[in-house]
XYZ file of C-alpha atoms in Angstrom:
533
model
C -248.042 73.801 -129.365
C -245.367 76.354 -130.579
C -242.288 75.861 -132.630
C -238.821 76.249 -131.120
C -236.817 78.768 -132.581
C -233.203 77.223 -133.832
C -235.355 73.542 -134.289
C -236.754 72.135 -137.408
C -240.187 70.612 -135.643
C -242.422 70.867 -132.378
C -240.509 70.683 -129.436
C -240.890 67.233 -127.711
C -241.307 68.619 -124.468
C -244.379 70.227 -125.688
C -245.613 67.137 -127.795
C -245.380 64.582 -124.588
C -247.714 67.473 -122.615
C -249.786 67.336 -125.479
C -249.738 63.833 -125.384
C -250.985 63.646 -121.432
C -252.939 66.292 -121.588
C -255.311 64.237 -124.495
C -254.986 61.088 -122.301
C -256.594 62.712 -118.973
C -259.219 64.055 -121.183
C -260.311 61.029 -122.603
C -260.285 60.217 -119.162
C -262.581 62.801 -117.786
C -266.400 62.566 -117.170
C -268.891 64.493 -119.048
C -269.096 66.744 -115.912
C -265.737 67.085 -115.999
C -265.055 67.946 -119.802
C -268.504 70.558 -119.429
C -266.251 72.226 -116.536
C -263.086 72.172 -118.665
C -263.405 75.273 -120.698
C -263.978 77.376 -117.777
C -261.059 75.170 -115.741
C -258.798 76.392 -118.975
C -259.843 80.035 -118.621
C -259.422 80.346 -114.922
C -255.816 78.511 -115.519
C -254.832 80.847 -118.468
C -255.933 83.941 -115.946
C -253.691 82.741 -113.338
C -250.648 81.972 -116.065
C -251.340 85.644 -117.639
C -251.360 87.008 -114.212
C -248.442 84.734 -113.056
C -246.392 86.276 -116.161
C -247.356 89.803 -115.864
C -246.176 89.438 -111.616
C -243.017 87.874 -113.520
C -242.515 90.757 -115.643
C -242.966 93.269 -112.876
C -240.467 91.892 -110.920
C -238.324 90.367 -113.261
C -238.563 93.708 -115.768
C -235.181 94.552 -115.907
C -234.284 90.792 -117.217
C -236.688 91.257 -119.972
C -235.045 94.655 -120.861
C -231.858 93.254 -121.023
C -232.844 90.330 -122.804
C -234.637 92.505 -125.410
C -231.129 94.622 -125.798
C -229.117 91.295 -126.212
C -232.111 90.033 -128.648
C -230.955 93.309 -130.915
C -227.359 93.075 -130.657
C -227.801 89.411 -131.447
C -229.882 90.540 -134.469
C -227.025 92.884 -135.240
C -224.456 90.691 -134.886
C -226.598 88.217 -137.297
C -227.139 90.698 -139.738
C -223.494 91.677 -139.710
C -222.580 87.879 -140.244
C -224.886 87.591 -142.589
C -223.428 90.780 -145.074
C -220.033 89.091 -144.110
C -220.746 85.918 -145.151
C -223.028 87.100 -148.541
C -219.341 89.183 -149.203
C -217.182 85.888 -148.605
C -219.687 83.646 -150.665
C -218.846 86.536 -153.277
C -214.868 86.411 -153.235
C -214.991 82.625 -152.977
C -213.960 82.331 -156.729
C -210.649 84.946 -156.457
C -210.348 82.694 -153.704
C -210.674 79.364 -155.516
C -208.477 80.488 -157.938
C -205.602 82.288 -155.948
C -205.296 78.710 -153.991
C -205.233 76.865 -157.344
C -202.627 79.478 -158.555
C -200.956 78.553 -155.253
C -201.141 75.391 -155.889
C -199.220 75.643 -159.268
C -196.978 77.637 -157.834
C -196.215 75.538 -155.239
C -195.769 72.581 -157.883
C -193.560 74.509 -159.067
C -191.224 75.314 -156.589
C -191.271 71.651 -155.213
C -190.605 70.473 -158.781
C -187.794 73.315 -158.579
C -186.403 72.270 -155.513
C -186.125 68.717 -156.317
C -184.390 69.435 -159.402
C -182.206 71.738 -157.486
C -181.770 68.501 -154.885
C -180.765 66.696 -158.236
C -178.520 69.056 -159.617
C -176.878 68.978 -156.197
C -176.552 65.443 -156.061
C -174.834 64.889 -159.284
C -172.691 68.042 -159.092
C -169.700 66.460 -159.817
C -170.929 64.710 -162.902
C -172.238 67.821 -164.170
C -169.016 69.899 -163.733
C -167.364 67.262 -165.736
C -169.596 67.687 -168.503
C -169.532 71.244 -168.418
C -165.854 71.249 -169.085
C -165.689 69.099 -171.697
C -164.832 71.337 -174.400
C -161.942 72.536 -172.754
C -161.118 69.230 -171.532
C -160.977 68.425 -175.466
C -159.050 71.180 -176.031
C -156.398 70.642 -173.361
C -155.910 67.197 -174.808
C -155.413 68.353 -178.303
C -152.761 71.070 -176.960
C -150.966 68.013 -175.526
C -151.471 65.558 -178.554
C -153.599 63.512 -176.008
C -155.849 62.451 -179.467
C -157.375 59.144 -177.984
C -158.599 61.007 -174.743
C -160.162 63.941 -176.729
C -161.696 61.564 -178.877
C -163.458 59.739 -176.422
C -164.549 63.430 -174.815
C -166.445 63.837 -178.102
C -167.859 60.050 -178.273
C -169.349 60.896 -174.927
C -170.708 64.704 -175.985
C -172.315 63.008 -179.159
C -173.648 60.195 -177.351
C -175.436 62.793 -174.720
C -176.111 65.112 -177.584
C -178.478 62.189 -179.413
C -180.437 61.981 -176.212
C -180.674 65.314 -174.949
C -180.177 67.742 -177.122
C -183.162 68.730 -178.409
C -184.534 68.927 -174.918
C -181.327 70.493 -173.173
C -180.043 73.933 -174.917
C -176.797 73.052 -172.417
C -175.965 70.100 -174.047
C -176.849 71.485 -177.403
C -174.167 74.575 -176.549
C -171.795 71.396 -175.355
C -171.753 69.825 -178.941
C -171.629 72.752 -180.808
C -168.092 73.075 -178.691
C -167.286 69.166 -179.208
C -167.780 70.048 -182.706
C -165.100 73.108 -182.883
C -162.481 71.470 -180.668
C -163.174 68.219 -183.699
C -162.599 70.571 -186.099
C -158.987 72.054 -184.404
C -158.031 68.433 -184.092
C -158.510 67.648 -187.966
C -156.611 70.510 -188.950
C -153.853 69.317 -186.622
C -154.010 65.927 -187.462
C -153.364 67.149 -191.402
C -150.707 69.689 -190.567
C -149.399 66.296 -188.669
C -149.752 64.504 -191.814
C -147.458 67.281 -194.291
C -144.490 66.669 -191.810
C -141.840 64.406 -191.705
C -143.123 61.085 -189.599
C -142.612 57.581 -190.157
C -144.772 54.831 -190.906
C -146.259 54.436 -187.181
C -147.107 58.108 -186.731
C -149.214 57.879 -189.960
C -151.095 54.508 -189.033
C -152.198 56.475 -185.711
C -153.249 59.811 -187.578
C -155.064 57.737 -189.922
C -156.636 55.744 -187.380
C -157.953 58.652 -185.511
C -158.770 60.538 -188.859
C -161.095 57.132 -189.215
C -162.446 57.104 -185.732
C -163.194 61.012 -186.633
C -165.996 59.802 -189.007
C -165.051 63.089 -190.941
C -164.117 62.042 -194.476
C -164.679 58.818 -196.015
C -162.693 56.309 -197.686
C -161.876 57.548 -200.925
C -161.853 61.108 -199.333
C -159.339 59.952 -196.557
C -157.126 58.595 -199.421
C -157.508 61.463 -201.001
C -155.890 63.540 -198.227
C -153.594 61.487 -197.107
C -151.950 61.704 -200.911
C -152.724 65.549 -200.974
C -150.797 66.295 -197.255
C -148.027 63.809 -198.463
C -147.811 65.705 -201.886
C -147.319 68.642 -199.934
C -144.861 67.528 -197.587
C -143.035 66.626 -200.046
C -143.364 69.797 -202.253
C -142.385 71.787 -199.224
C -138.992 69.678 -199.122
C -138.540 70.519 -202.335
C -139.048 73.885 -202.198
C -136.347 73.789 -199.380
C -133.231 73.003 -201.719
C -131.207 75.326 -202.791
C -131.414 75.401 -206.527
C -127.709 77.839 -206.208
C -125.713 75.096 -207.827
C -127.314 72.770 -210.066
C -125.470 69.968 -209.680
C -125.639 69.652 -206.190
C -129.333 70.562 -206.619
C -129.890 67.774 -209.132
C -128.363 65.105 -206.786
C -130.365 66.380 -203.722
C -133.375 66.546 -205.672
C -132.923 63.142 -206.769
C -132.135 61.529 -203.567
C -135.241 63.460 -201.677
C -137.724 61.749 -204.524
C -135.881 58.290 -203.884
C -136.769 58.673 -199.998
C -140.072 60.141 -200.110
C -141.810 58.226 -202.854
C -140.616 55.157 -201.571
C -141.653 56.063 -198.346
C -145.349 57.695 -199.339
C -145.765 54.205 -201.666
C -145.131 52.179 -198.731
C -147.157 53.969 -196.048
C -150.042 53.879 -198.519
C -150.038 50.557 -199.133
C -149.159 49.775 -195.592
C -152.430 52.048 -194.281
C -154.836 51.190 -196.647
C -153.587 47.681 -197.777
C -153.123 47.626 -201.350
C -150.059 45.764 -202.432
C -148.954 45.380 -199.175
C -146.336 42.264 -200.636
C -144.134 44.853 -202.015
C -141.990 42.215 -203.904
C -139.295 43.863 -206.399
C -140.478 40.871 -209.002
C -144.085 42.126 -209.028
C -143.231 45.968 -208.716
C -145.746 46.361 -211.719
C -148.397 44.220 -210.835
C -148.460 46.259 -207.454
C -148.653 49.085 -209.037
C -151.996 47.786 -211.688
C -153.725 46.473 -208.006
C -153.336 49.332 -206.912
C -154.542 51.593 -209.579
C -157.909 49.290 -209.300
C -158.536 48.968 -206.007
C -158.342 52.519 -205.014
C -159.412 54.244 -208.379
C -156.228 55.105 -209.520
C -155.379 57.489 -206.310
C -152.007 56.230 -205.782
C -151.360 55.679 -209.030
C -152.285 59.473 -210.227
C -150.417 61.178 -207.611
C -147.280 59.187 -208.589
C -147.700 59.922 -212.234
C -147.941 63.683 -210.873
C -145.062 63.256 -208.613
C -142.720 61.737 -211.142
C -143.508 64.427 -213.855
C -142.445 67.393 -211.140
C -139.858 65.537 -210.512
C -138.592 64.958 -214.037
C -139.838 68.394 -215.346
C -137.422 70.151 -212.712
C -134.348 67.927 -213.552
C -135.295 68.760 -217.284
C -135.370 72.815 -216.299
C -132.098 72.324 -213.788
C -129.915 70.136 -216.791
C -129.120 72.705 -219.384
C -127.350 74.791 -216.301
C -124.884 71.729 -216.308
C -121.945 72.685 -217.989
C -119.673 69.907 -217.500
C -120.106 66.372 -218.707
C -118.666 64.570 -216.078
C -121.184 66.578 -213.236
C -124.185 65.308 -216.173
C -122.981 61.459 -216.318
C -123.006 61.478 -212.348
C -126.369 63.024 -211.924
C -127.473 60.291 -214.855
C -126.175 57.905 -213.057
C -127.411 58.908 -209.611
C -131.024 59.679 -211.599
C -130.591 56.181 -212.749
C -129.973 54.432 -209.514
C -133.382 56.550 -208.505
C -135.575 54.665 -210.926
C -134.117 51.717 -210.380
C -134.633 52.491 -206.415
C -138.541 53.349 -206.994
C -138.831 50.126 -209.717
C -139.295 48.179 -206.324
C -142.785 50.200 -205.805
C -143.580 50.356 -209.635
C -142.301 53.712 -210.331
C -139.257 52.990 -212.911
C -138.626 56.178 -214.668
C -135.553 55.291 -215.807
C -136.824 54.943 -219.761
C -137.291 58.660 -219.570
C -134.124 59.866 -218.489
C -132.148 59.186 -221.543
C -133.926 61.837 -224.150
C -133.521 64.456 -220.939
C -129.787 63.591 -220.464
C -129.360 63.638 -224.287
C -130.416 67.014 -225.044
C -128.107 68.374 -222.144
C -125.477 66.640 -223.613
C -125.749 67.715 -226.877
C -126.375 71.477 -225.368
C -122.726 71.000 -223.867
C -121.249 69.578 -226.841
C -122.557 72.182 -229.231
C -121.756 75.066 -226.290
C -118.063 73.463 -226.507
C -117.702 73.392 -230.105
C -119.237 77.033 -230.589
C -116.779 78.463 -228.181
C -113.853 76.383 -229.666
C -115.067 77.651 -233.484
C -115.504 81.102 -231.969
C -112.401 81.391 -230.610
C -110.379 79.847 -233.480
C -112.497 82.320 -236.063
C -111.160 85.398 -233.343
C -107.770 83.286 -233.604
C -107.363 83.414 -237.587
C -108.428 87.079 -237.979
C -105.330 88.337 -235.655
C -102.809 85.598 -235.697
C -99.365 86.556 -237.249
C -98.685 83.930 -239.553
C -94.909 82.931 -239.236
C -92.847 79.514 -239.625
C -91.688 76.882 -237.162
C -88.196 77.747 -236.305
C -86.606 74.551 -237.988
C -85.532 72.656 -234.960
C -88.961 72.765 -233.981
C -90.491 71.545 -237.280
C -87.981 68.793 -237.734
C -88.906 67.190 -233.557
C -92.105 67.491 -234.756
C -91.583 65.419 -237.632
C -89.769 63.182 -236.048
C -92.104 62.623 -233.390
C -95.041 62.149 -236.069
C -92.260 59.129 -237.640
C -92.175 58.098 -234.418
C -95.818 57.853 -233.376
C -97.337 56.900 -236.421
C -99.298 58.510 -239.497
C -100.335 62.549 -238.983
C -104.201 60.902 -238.356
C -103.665 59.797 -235.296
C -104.408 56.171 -235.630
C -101.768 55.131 -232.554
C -103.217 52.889 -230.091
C -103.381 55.608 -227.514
C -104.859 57.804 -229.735
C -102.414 60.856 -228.873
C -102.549 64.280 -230.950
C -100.185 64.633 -233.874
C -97.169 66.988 -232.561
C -97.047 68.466 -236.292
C -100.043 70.541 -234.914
C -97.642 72.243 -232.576
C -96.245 74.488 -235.794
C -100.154 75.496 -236.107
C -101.038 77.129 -233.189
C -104.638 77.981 -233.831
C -105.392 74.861 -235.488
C -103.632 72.869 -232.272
C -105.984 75.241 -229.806
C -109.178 74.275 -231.628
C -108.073 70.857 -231.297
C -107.861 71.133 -227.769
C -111.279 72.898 -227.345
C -112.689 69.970 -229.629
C -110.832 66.867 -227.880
C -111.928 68.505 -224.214
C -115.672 68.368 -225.503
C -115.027 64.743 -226.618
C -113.434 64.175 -222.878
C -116.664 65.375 -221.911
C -118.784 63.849 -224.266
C -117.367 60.404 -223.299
C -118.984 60.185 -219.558
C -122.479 60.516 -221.247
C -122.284 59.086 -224.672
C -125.833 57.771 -225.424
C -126.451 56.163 -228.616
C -129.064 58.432 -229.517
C -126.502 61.092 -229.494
C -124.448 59.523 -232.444
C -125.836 61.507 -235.214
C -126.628 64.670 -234.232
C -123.165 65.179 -232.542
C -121.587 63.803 -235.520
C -123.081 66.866 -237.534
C -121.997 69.425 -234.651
C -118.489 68.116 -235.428
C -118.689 68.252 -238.705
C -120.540 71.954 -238.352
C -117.911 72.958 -235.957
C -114.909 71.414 -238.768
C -116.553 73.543 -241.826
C -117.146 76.592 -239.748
C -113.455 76.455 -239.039
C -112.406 76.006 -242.718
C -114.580 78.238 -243.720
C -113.030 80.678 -241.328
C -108.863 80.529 -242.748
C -111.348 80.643 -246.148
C -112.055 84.294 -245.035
C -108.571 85.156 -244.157
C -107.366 83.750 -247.424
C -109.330 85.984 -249.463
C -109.149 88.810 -246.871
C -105.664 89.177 -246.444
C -103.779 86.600 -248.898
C -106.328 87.464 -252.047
C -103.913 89.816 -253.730
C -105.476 92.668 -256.073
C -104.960 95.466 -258.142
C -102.270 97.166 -255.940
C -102.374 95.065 -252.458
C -98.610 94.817 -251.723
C -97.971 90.455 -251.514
C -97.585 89.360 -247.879
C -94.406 87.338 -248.351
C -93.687 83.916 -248.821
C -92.853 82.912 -245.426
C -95.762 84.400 -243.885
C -98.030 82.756 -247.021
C -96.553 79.297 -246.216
C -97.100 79.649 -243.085
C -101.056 79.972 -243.303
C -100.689 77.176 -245.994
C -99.389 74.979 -243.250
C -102.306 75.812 -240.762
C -104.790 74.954 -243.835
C -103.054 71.352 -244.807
C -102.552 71.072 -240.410
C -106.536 71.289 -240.267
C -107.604 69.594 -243.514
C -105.093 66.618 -243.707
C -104.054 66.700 -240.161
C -106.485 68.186 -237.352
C -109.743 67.303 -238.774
C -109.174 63.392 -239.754
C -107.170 63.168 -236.133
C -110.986 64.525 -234.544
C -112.892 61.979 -236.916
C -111.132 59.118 -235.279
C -111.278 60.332 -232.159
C -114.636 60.726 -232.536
C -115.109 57.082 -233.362
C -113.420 56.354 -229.954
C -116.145 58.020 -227.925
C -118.898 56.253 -230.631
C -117.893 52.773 -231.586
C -118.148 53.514 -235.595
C -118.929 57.265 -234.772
C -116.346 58.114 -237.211
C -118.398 57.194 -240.544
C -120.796 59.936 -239.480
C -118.755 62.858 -239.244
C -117.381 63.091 -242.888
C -115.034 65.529 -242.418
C -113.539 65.361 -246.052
C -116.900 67.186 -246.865
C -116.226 69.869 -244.332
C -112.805 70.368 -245.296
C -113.439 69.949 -249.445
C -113.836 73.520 -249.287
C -111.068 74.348 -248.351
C -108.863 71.716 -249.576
C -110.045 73.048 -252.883
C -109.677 76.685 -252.341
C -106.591 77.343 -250.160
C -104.704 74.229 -249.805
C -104.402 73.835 -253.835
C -103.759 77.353 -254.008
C -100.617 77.324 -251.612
C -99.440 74.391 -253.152
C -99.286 75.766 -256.457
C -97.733 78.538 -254.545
């Protein structure tokens, strides 16, 4: 039996004839299986001769089965080379499908991001605009909104940022628009605004996060300084009494106010009782380090520096005892918040005093010395001299010791002399608004300076023009009594008259001005002479 081509084994057909075949020749006789051989000869003649008949007359079957054997071996062959070329691209292939793959992975990942991205759309546009959401609110002082923007940016920024270069780009912009906003807030801070306005810049200063307690003190003191500063820089410094008094009233308002807000904002001697001005002042020094306490040491020392550069342009003593006084009410203004100044005032206020005083009695020596050097020395006419001694009957003794103090009218034959003691007795008018007791000496001397220079003066002219030598021509009698007269007028008359009026401005001034030592000079050298004359 053959095998079937296409099968893996005998073909069954064949095995079951096999099979009968072996059974019928068990079966036969001896005869029989003698007679077999030939039987299978005769049968295989017939079958040969059977197939060869076939052939002949089935030739053209066999032909055309032979072609279609060779295109089918073709055809094999052909599939065969295809398939050995596929088997050969099968890895390209593999790996363009597993680059497909990716690819695909991608694009699906892609898409459903893109699905995402559509979804929250909205949301994202929001966030996108945030920094110009931030800086729309800060153009329209909207503070708490853009605050809250940048909350929301940080808190995203914390999760995200490191993974998201967007959100990254978004703080970075949360973080400029912050940065506008505190330099807002502190140009906010240098202007004029009330208590309320600062609690909410300092509140959103705080929610900020940007400077810390001590440093937020710290600025808050440093934009008040310079609002402040900037007011004062405002004033008109043109007249310096009107200066002084706006100055004055500017550092009443504003350091009550800046003490106040302070303690208001950051809660340090919030009781603000007048009785415990100081003790306010020493909590507050220790619980914030001595912030508020520095800057008003700083503030106070501008403050009294300028009025001690403005003073000396004061040239009347009435304008000084009203800006003393209006100082004065200052200090005792800021003594509610522990900044009394008021002790010192008075050295400041003295020495522009005394500069007026000693400016008055230089001008009134200066003018008498220019007097005496061109004055035509002549007598009273008599009806004159004898009213004036009438008047001096009448009023008292030539010192001036009447109760109201009034000038002796014998000084009215004198003319310089009486001038002088009109220059003198206006700087005593003067002197009276701002007579401080530490004043009492030295002003005492000026007098007396002022006195001596004047006698020393008519000493001049004595020996100038009434010192007769070898071949000077005498000057008369008249004209020689005359400047007698002005010497006794200023050393008997004039200069004990300005001695007590002295002690009117000083309460016991009048012991400190010796003017017998001023005038001994003269007494001595002129007044003797023109008596022995």
């Amino acid at each position: 039996p053959g095998v079937s081509p296409g099968f893996d084994g005998p073909s069954t057909m064949a095995v079951d004839a096999d099979e009968t075949y072996l059974s019928d020749l068990l079966s036969y006789s001896l005869e029989r299986l003698n007679k077999e051989p030939e039987a299978l000869a005769n049968e295989e003649t017939r079958l040969r001769d059977g197939v060869r008949d076939a052939a002949v007359r089935h030739y053209r079957a066999f032909v055309d089965a032979g072609g279609c054997y060779q295109s089918v071996r073709d055809e094999v062959r052909q599939i065969q080379r295809g398939l050995e070329a596929m088997r050969a691209s099968l890895p390209e292939l593999r790996a363009g499908c597993q680059r497909f793959a990716g690819r695909a992975e991608e694009i699906s990942r892609a898409r459903a991001l893109n699905r995402r991205t559509l979804a929250a759309q909205g949301t994202l546009l929001d966030l996108l605009e945030t920094p110009q959401l931030q800086e729309t609110c800060l153009r329209h002082g909207n503070y708490d909104e853009a605050l809250d923007l940048e909350a929301r940016v940080e808190k995203l920024a914390a999760l995200h940022a490191a993974d998201v270069p967007v959100v990254a780009e978004l703080a970075e912009g949360s973080k400029r628009s912050s940065r506008v906003m505190l330099r807002q807030l502190l140009t906010r801070l240098r202007g004029a605004i009330q208590l309320p306005e600062c609690l909410r810049i300092v509140g959103y200063l705080r929610r900020m996060s940007a400077l810390d307690e001590v440093g937020l003190r710290r600025t808050f003191l440093r934009c008040r300084e310079g609002h402040v500063a900037d007011a004062v820089a405002d004033l008109d410094d043109g007249n310096a009494y009107e200066y002084l008094k706006r100055l004055t009233d500017l550092h009443r308002v504003h350091l009550f106010d800046v003490v106040m807000q302070y303690r208001a904002i950051f809660g340090d001697g919030a009781d603000g009782d007048e009785d415990a001005g100081e003790d306010a002042g020493e909590d507050a020094e220790g619980a914030d380090g001595g912030l508020l306490y520095g800057w008003s040491a700083h503030r106070v020392g501008e403050y009294i520096a300028l009025v001690e550069k403005t003073l000396p342009r004061i040239d009347e003593g009435g304008a000084l005892a009203s800006v003393m006084e209006h100082c004065g009410y200052c200090g005792g203004s800021l003594a509610r918040v522990g900044l009394d100044f008021r002790p010192m005032l008075p050295p400041l206020f003295a020495d522009a005093a005394r500069g007026i005083f000693t400016r008055a009695m230089d001008a009134a020596a200066g003018e008498f010395e220019r007097t005496v050097e061109t004055h035509r020395w002549a007598t009273a006419p008599s009806s004159a001299a004898a009213r004036a001694k009438e008047r001096d009957r009448d009023g008292g003794d030539g010192g001036g010791g009447g109760a109201d103090a009034a000038p002796p009218y014998a000084l009215l034959e004198h003319v310089p002399v009486a001038a002088l003691t009109n220059g003198i007795l206006a700087a005593l008018n003067d002197l009276r608004h701002c007579a401080l007791p530490q004043l009492r000496q030295p002003l005492a001397d000026e007098l007396r300076a002022c006195v001596e220079r004047c006698a020393h003066a008519l000493m001049r002219v004595e020996a100038r023009r009434f010192g007769r030598g070898p071949g000077e021509e005498d000057p008369g009698a008249g004209t020689r009594a005359a400047f007698t007269g002005a010497c006794k007028a200023l050393a008997e008359v004039a200069a004990p008259y300005l001695e007590v009026c002295y002690g009117r401005v000083f309460r016991g001034g009048e012991k400190l001005v010796d003017v017998r030592g001023a005038v001994a000079g003269l007494k001595s050298s002129i007044v003797s002479a023109g008596l022995r004359g």
